[in-house]
mmCIF file of C-alpha atoms in Angstrom:
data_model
loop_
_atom_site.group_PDB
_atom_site.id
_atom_site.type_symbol
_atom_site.label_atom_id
_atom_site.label_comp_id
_atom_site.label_asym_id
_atom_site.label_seq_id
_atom_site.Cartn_x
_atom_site.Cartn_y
_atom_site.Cartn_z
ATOM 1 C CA UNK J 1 0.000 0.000 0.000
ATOM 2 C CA UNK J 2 1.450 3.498 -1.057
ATOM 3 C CA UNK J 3 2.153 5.432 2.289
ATOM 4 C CA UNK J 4 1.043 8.600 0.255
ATOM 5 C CA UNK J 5 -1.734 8.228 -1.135
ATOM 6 C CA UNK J 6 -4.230 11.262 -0.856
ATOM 7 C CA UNK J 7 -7.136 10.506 1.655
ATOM 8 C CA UNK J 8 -10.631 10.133 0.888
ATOM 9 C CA UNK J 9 -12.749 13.763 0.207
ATOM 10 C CA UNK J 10 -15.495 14.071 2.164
ATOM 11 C CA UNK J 11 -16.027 17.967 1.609
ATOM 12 C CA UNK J 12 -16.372 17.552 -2.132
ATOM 13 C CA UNK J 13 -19.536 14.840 -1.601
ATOM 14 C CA UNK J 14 -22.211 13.979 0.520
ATOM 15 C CA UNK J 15 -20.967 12.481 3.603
ATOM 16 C CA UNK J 16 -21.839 10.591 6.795
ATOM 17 C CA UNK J 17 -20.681 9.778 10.587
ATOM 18 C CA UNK J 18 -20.238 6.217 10.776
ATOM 19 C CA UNK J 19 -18.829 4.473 13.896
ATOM 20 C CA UNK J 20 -15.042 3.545 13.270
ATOM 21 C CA UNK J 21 -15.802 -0.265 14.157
ATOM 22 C CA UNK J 22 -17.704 0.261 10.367
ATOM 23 C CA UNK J 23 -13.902 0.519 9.406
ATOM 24 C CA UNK J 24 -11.866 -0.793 11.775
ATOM 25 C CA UNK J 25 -11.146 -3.654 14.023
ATOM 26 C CA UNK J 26 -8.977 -2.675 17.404
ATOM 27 C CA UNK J 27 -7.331 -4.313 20.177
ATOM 28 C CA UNK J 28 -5.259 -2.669 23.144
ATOM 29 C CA UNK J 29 -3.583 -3.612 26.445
ATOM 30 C CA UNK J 30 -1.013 -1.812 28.562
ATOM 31 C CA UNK J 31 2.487 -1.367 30.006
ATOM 32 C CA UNK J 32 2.270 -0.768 33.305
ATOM 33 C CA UNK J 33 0.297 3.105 33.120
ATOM 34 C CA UNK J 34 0.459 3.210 29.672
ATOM 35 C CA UNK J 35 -2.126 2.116 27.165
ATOM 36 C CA UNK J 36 -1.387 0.748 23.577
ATOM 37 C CA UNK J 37 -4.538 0.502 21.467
ATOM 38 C CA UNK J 38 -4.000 -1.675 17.567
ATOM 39 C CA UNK J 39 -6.335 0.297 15.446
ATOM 40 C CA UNK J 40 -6.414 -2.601 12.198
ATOM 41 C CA UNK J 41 -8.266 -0.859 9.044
ATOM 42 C CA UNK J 42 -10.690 -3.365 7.545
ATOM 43 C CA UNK J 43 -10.051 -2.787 3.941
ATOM 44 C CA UNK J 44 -6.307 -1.227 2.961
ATOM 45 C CA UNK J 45 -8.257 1.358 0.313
ATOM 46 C CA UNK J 46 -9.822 2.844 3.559
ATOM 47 C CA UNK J 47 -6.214 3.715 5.128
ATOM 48 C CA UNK J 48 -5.829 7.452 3.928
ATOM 49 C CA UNK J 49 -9.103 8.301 5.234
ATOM 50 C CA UNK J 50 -8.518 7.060 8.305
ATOM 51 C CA UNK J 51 -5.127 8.737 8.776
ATOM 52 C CA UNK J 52 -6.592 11.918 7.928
ATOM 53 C CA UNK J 53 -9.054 11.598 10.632
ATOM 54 C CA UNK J 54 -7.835 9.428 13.305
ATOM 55 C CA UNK J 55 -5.302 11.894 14.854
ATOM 56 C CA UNK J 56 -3.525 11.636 18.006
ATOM 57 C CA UNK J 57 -5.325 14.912 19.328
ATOM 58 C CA UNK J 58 -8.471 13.121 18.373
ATOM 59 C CA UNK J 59 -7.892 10.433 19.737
ATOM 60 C CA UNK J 60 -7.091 12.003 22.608
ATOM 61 C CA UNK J 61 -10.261 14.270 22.698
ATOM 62 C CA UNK J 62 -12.787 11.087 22.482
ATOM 63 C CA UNK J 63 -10.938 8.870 25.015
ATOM 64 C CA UNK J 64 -10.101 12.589 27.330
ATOM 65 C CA UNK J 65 -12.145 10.659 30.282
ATOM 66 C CA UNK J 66 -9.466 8.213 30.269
ATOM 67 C CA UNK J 67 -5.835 9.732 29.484
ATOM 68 C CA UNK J 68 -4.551 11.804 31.196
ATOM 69 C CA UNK J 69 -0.788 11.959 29.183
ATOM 70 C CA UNK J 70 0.039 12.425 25.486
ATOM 71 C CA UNK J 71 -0.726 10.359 22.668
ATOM 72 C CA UNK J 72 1.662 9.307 19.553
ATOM 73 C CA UNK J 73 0.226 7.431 16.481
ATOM 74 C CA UNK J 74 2.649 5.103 14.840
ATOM 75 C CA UNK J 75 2.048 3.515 11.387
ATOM 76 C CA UNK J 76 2.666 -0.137 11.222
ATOM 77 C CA UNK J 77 3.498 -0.136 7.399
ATOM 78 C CA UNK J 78 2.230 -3.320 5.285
ATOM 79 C CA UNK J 79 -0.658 -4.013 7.506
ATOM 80 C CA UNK J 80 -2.877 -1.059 7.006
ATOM 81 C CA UNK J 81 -3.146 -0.164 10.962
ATOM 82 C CA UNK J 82 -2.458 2.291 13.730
ATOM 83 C CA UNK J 83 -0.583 1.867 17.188
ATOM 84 C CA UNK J 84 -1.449 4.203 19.489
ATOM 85 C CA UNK J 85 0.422 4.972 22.875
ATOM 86 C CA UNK J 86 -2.025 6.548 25.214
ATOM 87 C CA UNK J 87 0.294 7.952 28.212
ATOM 88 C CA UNK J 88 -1.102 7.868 32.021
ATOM 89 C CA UNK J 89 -4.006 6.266 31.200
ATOM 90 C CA UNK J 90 -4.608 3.738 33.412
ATOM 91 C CA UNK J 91 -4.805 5.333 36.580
ATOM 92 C CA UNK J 92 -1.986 3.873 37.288
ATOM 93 C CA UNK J 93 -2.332 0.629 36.127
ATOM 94 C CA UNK J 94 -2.176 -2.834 37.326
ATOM 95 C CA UNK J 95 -2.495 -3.278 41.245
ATOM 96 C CA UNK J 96 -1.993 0.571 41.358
ATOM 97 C CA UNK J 97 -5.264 1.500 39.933
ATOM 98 C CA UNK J 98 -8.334 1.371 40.994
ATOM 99 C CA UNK J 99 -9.977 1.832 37.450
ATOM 100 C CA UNK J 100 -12.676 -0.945 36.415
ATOM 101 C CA UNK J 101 -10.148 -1.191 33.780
ATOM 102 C CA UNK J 102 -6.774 -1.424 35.178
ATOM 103 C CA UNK J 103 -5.117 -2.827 32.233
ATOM 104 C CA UNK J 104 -7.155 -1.124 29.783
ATOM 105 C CA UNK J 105 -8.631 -4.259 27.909
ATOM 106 C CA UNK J 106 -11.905 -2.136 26.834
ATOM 107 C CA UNK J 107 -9.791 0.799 25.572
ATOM 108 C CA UNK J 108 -10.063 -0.199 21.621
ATOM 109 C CA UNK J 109 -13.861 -0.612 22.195
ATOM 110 C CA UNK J 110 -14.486 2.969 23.223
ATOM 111 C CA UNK J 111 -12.214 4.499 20.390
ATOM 112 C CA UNK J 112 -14.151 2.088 18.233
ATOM 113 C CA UNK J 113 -17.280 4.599 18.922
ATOM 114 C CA UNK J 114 -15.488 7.173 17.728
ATOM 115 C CA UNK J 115 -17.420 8.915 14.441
ATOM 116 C CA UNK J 116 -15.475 9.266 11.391
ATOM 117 C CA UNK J 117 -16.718 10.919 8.254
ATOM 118 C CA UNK J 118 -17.423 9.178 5.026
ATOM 119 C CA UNK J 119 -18.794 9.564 1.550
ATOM 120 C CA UNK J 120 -22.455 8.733 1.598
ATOM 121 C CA UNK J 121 -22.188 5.992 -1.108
ATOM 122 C CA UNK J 122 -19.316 4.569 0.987
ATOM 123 C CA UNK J 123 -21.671 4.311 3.952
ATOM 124 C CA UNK J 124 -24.024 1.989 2.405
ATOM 125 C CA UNK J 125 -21.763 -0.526 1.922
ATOM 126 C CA UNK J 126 -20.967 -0.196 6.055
ATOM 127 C CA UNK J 127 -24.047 -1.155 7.459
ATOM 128 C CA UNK J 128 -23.380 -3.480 10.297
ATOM 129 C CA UNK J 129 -23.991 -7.351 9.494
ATOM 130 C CA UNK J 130 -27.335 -8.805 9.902
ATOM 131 C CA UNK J 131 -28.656 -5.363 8.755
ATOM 132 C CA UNK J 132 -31.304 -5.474 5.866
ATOM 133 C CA UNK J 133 -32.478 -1.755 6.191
#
């Protein structure tokens, strides 16, 4: 996959909020206070838009309950995904926290809410499985 190709417009066309699980799978864990969440983009085409709109300050902003440090996005080149290391945001983490989520196993579901824009024809091919509407 070309690392620069241009993202997909969604000014130029119609567009939609979808929920990034629509485009995404995820997965996270943590080192000690730190969080790691594996953002996985579900079809390689899909990459640019995401990287346009799945910022670390994003990020960041939809998860701000949680994190309390910075966040850095890292590419993982050949795989189409996103690693992103969410700093003090674990409250500590382990036996130090008191958190539901200590060791932030629900962390990729949450950013997984997050709503991304799309062009409207590209959101009719996202609805959810098992959905006839």
């Amino acid at each position: 996959m070309e690392q620069a190709q241009a993202a997909i417009d969604t000014r130029d066309s119609a567009s939609v909020e979808v929920p990034l699980i629509r485009l995404a799978w995820a997965r996270s864990g943590d080192k000690g206070d730190t969080s790691n969440i594996g953002v996985i983009v579900r079809r390689p085409e899909w990459l640019p838009l995401l990287r346009a709109q799945l910022t670390p300050e994003r990020v960041k902003a939809h998860l701000a309950h949680a994190i309390q440090g910075r966040v850095t996005r890292h590419e993982v080149p050949g795989i189409a995904a996103f690693n992103f290391v969410c700093e003090q945001a674990l409250g500590g983490g382990g036996m130090a926290s008191l958190n539901n989520d200590a060791l932030g196993k629900g962390m990729a579901q949450m950013l997984l809410t997050l709503p991304v824009r799309v062009p409207a024809d590209l959101a009719q091919d996202l609805k959810p499985q098992g959905d006839r509407s």
